[in-house]
Coordinates of C-alpha atoms and ligand atoms in Angstrom, one line a residue:
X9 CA -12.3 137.2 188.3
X10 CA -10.7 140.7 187.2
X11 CA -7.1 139.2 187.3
X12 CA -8.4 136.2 185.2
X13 CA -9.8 138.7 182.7
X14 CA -6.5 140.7 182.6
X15 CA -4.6 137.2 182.4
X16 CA -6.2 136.0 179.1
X17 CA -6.9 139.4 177.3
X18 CA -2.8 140.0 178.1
X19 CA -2.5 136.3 176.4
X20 CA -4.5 137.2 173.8
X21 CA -2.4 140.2 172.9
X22 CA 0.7 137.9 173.1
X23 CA -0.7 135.2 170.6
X24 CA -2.2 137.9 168.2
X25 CA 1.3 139.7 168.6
X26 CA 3.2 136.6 167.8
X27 CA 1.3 135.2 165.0
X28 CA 1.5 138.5 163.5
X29 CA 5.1 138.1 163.1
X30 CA 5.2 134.7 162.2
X31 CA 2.5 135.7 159.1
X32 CA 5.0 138.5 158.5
X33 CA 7.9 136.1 158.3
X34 CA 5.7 133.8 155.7
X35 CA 5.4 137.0 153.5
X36 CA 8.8 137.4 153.6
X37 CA 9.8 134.0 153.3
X38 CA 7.6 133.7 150.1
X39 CA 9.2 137.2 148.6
X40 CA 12.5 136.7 149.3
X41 CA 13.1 133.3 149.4
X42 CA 10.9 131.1 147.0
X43 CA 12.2 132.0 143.7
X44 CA 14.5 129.4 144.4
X45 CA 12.7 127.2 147.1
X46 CA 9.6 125.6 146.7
X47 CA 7.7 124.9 150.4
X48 CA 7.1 121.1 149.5
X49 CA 8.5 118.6 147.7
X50 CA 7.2 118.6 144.3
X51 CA 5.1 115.5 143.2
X52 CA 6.0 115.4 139.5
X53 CA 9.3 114.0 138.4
X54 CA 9.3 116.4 135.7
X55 CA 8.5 119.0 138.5
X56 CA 11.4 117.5 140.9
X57 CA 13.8 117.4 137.8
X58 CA 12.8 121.3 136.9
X59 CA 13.7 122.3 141.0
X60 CA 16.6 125.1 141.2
X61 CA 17.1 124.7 144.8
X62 CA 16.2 122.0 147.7
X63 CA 12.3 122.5 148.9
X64 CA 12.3 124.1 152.1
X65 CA 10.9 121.0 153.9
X66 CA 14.1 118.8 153.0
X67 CA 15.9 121.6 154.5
X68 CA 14.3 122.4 157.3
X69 CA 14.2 118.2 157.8
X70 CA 18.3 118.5 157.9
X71 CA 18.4 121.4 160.1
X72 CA 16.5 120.3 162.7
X73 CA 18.0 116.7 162.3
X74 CA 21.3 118.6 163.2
X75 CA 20.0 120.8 166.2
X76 CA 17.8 117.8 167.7
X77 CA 14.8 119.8 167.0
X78 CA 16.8 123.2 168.6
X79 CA 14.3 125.7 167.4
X80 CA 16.8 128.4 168.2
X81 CA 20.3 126.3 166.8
X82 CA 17.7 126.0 163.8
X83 CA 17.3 130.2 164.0
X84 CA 20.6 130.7 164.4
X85 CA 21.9 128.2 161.5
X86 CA 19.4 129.8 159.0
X87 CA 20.2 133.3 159.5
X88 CA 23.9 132.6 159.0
X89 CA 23.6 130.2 156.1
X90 CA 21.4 133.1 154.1
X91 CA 23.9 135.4 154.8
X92 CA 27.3 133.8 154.7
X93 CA 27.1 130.1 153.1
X94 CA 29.6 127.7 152.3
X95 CA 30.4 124.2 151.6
X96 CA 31.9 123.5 154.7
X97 CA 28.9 124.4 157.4
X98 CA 26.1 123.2 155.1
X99 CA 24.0 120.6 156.6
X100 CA 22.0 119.0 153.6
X101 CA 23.9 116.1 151.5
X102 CA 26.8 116.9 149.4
X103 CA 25.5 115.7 146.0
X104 CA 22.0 118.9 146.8
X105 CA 25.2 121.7 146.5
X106 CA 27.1 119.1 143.3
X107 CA 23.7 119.6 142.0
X108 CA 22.3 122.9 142.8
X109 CA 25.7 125.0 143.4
X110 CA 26.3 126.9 146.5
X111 CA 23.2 129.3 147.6
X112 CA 24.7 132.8 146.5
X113 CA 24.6 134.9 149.6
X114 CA 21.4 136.7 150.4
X115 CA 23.7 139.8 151.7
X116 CA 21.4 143.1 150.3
X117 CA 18.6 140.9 149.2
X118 CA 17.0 140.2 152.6
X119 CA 18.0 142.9 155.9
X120 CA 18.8 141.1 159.2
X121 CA 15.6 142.4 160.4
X122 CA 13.2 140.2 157.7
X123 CA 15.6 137.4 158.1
X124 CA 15.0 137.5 161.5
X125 CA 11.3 137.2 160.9
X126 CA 11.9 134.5 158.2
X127 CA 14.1 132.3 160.6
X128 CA 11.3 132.3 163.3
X129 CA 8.6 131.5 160.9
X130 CA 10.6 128.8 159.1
X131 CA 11.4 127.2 162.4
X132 CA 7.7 127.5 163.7
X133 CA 6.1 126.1 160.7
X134 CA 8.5 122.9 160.1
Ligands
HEC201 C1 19.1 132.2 144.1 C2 18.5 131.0 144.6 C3 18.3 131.0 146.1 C4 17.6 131.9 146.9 C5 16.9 133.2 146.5 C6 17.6 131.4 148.3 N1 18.2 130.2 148.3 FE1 18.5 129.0 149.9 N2 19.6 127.6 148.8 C7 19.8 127.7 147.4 C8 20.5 126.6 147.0 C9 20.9 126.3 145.5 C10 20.7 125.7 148.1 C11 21.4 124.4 148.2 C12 22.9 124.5 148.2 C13 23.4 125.0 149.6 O1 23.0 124.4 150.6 O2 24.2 126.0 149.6 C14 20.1 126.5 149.3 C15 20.1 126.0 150.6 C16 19.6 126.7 151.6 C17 19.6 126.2 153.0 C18 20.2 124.9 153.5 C19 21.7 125.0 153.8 C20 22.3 123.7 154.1 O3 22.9 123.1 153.1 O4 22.3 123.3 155.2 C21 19.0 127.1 153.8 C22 18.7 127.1 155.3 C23 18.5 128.2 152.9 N3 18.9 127.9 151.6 C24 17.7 129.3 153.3 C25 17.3 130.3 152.4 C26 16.5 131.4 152.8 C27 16.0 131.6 154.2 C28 16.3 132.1 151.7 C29 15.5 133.4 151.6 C30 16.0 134.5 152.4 C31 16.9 131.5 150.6 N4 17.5 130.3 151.1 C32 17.0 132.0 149.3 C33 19.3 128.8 146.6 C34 18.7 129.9 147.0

């Protein structure tokens, strides 16, 4: 009975701990990130037309098409991208970047440490 009790409280401390980081990664992902990406796809034409980046669940879609659902490829990919994109190892169709440009490097904007948290929400929550 004592070990059971010691079993879930220590699981209890590991979900609290985790979703802690994941709601910090959310944050983050909404302060650093969604000036440019909306979450969804919009559901106005005139709202589509008005986008300055691909939503985050097209993206998201791509990545994990690539990595066979690898949530840590997916971690991985997204850190890199932010940091250091190009032409060459984006995943989403050529005509998003003849559209929306390349994404200008996120170097100084967001540390390793909140992209960190960023990746693992983004790849938890699509
Ligand atoms: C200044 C606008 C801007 C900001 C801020 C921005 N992005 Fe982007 N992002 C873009 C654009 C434009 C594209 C589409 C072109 C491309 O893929 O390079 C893109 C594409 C991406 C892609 C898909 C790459 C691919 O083609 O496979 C990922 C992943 C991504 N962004 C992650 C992020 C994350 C994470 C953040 C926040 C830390 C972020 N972006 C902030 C503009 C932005």
């Amino acid at each position: 009975m004592k070990k059971l009790l010691y079993t879930s409280s220590a699981m209890f401390f590991l979900t609290l701990s985790y979703g802690g980081s994941i709601d910090e990664g959310k944050i983050l992902f909404e302060n650093k990130c969604t000036a440019c990406h909306t979450t969804t796809r919009p559901a106005t034409l005139e709202a589509m037309n008005s986008l300055i980046a691909p939503p985050m669940q097209g993206v998201m879609r791509h990545v994990n098409m690539a990595f066979g659902y690898d949530k840590k490829a997916a971690i991985a990919f997204i850190k890199d991208y932010t940091l250091n994109p190009s032409k060459e190892k984006a995943l989403c169709m050529p005509q998003k970047i003849d559209r929306f440009g390349l994404m200008p490097s996120q170097k100084g904007v967001v540390s390793p440490e909140e992209l960190d948290k960023i990746s693992n929400y983004l790849a938890a929550a699509y």
